[in-house]
Coordinates of C-alpha atoms in Angstrom, one line a residue:
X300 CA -14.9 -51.0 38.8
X301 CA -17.8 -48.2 38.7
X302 CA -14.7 -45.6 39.0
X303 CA -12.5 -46.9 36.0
X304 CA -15.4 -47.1 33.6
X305 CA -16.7 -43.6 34.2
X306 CA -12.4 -42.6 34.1
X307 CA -12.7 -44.6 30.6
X308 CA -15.4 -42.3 29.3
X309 CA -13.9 -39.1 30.5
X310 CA -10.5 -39.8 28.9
X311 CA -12.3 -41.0 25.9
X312 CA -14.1 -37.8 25.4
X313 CA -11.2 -35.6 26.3
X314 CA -9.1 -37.3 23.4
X315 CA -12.4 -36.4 21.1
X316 CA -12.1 -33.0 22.0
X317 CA -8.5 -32.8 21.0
X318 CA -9.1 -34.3 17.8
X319 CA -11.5 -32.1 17.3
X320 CA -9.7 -28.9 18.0
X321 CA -6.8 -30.1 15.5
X322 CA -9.2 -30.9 12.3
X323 CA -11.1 -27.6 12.6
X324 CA -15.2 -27.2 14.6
X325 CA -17.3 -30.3 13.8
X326 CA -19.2 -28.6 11.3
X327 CA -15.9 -29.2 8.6
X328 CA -14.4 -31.8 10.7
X329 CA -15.4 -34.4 8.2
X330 CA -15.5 -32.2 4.6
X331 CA -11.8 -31.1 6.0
X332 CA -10.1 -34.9 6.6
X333 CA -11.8 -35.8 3.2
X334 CA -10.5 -33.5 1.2
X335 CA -6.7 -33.6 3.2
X336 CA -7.3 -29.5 3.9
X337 CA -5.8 -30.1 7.2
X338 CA -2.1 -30.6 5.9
X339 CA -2.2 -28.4 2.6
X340 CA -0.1 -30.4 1.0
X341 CA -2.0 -30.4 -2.0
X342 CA -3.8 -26.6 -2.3
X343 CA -7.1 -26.1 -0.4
X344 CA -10.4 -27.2 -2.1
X345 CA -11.0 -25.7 -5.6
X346 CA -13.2 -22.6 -6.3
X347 CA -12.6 -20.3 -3.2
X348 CA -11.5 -17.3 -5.1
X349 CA -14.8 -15.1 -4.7
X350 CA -14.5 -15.1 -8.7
X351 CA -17.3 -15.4 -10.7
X352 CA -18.9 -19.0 -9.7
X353 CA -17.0 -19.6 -7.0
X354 CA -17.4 -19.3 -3.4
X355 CA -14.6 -18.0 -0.7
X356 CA -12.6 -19.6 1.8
X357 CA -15.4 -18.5 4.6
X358 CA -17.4 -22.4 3.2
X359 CA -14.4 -23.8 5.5
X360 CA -13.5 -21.0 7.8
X361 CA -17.0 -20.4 9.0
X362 CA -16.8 -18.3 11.4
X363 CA -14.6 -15.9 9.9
X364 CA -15.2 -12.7 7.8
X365 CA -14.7 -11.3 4.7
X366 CA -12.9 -8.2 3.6
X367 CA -11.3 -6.2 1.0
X368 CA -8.2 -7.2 0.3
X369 CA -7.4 -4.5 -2.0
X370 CA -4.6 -3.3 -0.1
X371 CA -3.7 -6.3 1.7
X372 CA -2.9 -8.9 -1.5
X373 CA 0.2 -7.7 -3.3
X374 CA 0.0 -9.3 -6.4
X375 CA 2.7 -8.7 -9.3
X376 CA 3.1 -9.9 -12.6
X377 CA 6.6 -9.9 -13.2
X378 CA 9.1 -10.0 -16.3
X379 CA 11.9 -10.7 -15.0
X380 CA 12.5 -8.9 -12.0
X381 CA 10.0 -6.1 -13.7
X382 CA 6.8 -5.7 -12.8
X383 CA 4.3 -5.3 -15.9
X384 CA 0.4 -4.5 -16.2
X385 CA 0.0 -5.8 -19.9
X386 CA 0.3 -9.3 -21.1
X387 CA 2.1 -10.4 -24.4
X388 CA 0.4 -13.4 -26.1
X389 CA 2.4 -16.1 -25.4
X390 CA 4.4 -15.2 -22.9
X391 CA 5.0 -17.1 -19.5
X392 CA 5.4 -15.0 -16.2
X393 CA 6.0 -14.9 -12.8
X394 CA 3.1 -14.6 -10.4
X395 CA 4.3 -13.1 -7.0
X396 CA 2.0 -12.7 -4.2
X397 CA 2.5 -11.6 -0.7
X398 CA 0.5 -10.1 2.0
X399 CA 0.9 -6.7 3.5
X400 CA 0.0 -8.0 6.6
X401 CA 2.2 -8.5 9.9
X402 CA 3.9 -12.0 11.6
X403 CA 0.2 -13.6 11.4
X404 CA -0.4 -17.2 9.8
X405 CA -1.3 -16.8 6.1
X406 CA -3.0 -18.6 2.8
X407 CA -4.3 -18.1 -0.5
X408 CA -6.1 -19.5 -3.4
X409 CA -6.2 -17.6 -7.0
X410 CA -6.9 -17.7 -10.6
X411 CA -7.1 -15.4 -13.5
X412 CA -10.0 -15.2 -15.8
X413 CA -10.6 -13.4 -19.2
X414 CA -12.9 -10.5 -18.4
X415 CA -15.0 -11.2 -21.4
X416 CA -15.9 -14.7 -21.2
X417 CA -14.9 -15.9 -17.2
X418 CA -12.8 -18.8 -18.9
X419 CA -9.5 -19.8 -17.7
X420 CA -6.9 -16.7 -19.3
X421 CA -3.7 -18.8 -20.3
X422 CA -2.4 -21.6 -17.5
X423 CA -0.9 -22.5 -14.6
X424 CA 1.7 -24.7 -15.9
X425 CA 3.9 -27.4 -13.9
X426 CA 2.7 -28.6 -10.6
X427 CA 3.9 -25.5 -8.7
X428 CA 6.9 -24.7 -6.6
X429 CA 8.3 -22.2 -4.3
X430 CA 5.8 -22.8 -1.8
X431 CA 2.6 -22.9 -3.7
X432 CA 0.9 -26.1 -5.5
X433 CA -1.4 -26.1 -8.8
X434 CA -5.3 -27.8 -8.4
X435 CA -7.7 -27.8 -11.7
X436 CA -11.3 -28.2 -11.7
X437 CA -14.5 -27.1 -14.2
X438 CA -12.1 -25.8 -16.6
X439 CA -10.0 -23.8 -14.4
X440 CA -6.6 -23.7 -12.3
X441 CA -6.0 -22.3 -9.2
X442 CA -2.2 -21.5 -7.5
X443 CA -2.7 -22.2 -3.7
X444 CA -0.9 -22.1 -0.2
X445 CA 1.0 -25.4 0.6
X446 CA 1.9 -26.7 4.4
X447 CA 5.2 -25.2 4.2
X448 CA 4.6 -22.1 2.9
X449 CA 1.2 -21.6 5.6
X450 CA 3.3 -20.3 8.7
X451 CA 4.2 -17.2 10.2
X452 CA 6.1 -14.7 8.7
X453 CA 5.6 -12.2 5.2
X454 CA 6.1 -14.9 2.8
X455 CA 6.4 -14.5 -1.0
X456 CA 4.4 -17.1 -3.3
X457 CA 5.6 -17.0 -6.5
X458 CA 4.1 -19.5 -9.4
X459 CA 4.0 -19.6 -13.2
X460 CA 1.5 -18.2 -15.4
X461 CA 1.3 -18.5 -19.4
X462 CA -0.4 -15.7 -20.7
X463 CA -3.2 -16.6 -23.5
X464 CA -1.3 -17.8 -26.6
X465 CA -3.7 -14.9 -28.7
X466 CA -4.9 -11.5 -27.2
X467 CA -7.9 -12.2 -25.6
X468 CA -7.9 -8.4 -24.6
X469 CA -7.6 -7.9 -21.0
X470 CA -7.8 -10.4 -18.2
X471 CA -8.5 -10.7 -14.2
X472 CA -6.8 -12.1 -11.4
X473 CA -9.2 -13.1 -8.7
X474 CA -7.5 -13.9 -4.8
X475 CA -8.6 -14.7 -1.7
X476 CA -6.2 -15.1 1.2
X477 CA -6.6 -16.6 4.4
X478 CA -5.2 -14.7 7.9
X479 CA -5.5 -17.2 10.6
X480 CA -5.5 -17.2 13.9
X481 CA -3.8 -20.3 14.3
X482 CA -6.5 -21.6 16.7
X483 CA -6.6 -24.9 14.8
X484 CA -10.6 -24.3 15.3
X485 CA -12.6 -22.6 12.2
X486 CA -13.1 -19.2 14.0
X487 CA -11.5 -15.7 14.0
X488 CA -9.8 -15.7 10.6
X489 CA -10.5 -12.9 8.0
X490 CA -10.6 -13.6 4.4
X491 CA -9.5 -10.5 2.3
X492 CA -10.9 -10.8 -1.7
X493 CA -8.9 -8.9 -4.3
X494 CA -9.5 -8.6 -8.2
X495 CA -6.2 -7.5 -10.4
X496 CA -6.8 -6.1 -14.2
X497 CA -4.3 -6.7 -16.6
X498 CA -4.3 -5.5 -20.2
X499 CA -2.9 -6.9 -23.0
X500 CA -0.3 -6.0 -25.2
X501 CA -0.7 -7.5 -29.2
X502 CA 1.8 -4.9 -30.7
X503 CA 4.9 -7.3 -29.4
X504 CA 4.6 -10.7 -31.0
X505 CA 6.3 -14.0 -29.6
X506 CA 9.5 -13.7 -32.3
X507 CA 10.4 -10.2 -30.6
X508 CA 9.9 -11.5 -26.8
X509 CA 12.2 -14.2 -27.3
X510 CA 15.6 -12.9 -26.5
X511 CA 17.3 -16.6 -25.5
X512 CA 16.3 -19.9 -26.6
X513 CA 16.8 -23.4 -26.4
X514 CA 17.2 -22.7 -22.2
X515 CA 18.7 -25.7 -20.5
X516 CA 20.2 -26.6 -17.0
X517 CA 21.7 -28.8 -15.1
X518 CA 24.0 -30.0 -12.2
X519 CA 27.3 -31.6 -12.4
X520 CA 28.2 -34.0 -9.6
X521 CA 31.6 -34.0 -9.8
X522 CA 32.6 -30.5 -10.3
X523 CA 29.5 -29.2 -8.1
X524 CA 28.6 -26.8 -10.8
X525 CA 25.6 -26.0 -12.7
X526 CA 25.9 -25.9 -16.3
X527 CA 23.8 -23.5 -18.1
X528 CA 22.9 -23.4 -22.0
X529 CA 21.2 -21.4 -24.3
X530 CA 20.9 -19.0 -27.4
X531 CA 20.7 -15.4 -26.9
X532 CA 19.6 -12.4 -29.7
X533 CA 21.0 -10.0 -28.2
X534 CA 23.9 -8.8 -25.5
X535 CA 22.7 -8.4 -21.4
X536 CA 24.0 -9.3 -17.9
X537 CA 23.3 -12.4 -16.9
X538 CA 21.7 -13.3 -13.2
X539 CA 22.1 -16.6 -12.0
X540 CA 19.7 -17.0 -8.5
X541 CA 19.5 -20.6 -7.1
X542 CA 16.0 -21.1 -4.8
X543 CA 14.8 -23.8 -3.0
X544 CA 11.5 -25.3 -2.5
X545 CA 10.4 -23.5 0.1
X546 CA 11.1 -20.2 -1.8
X547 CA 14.5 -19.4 -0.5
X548 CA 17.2 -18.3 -2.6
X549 CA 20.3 -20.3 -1.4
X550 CA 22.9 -18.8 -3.6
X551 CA 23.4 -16.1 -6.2
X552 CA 25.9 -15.0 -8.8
X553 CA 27.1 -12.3 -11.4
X554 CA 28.0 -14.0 -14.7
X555 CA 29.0 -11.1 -16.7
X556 CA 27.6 -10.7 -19.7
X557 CA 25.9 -13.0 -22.7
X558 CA 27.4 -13.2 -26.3
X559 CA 24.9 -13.3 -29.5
X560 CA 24.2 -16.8 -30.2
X561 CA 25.3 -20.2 -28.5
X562 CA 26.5 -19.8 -24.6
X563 CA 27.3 -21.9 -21.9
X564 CA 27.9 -20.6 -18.0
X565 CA 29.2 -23.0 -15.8
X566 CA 28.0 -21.5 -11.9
X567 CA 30.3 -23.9 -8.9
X568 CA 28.1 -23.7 -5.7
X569 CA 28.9 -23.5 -2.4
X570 CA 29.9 -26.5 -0.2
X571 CA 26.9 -26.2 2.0
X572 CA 24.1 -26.4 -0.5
X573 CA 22.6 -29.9 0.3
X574 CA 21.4 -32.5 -1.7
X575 CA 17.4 -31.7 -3.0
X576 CA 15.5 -30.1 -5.9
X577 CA 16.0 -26.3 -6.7
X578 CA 14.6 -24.0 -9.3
X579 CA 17.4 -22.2 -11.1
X580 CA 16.2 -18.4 -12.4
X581 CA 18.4 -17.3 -14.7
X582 CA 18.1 -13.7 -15.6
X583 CA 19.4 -11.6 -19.3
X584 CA 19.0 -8.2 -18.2
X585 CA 14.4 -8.3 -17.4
X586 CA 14.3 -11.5 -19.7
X587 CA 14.0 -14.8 -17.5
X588 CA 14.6 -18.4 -18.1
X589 CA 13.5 -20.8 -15.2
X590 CA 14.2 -25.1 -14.6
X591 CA 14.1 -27.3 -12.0
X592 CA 17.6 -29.3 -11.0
X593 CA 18.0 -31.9 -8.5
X594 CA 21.6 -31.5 -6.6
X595 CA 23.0 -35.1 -5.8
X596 CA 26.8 -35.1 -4.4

């Protein structure tokens, strides 16, 4: 009897210890299963940018350290497939970020900040995508890591960003990314901090930008096709990329080029496209139209 109840309390501390070492050291064991950090589903704890205010992702990773990550976070603000380093009031970009790092288990949190005040510069609209997810708090929004997109390998996050609707003059991205060691413990991962100045640009109002309007798409069952619809100002080659949520593009196509005024492009997919949501970028020459489809056979 002596033997089993002292086996009890071995086994029982063993299993402790490996619940331990999969939530993190026990100095964030708790604050981690709170806030759901373990799984990322939902973006890692708010203010962790090294922005003004805000802490870094060392609160959690403890035993880690900080570095610049000047040369390490590769951010872009793109137009299209361009990559700009002014702003135009009003306008919505894409955010790419990926590390120039090896094969090494990766994160990130960021934000962007007028320079003037430190208030939120424009948004973060939608709920994110494409392997990131959007969190809010005191005013501000932050584009994160999610569970699927925090593995091995030099991923690309890409999210949206709405420039200020009036020139707020120039603006600041702040990021901090996460390299873990994938020790499931707290201890040996580096935090690289990066700040990213962009300028505006007020000579180019919203009327000129927009060079196709009234965007729509959507997915026909029984042709598997997706139909495409707008207005366009002017004449360009249109780009048709199909990605998944994990940031994959699945399929791609040439669709010649758009007329002046109403158009319709009807894209059939491949066979082997499964059922699920996708984002469809659609591309007139550097001008780009995004929207979310769900494909159901």
């Amino acid at each position: 009897m002596k033997k089993n109840y002292i086996l009890g309390i071995v086994l029982l501390s063993s299993v402790g210890f490996f619940a331990m070492q999969r939530t993190g050291e026990g100095t964030v064991e708790k604050y981690l299963a709170s806030n759901g950090h373990t799984v990322f589903a939902d973006g890692a704890p708010t203010g962790k940018t090294g922005a003004p205010g805000e802490s870094t992702c060392i609160d959690c990773h403890s035993s880690g350290t900080i570095q610049d990550g000047s040369a390490v976070n590769n951010l872009l603000v793109l137009e299209g497939a361009t990559s700009v380093t002014n702003y135009i009031p009003g306008h919505t970009y894409n955010v790419s970020l990926q590390l120039n790092l090896g094969d090494i288990m990766e994160g990130f949190q960021a934000t962007v900040l007028d320079v003037a005040t430190n208030s939120m510069a424009g948004a973060f609209p939608g709920t994110g995508g494409l392997g990131t997810a959007i969190t809010s708090a005191a005013g501000r929004e932050y584009a994160n890591h999610t569970m699927t997109s925090n593995l091995e390998g030099n991923f690309a996050w890409i999210w949206e960003w709405a420039a200020p609707t009036t020139d707020i003059g120039p603006v600041k991205f702040y990021v901090a990314s996460n390299v873990a060691n994938g020790n499931g413990a707290t201890s040996g991962d580096v935090i690289y901090l990066s700040e990213h100045l962009f300028g505006s640009d007020p000579g180019i109002g919203l009327d000129e930008l927009a060079v196709f309007t009234d965007f729509s798409a959507g997915y026909a069952s029984n042709s598997n096709q997706v139909i495409v619809k707008f207005n366009s100002r002017e004449i360009g080659a249109m780009n048709f990329n199909l990605v998944d949520m994990n940031g994959r593009s699945v399929y791609t196509s040439n669709l010649g080029d758009a007329k002046i005024g109403s158009n319709e492009a009807n894209v059939t997919l491949p066979s082997e496209v499964e059922n699920g949501i996708y984002v469809v970028n659609f591309f007139i020459g550097n001008h780009a139209m995004s929207s979310k489809i769900m494909i159901q056979k």
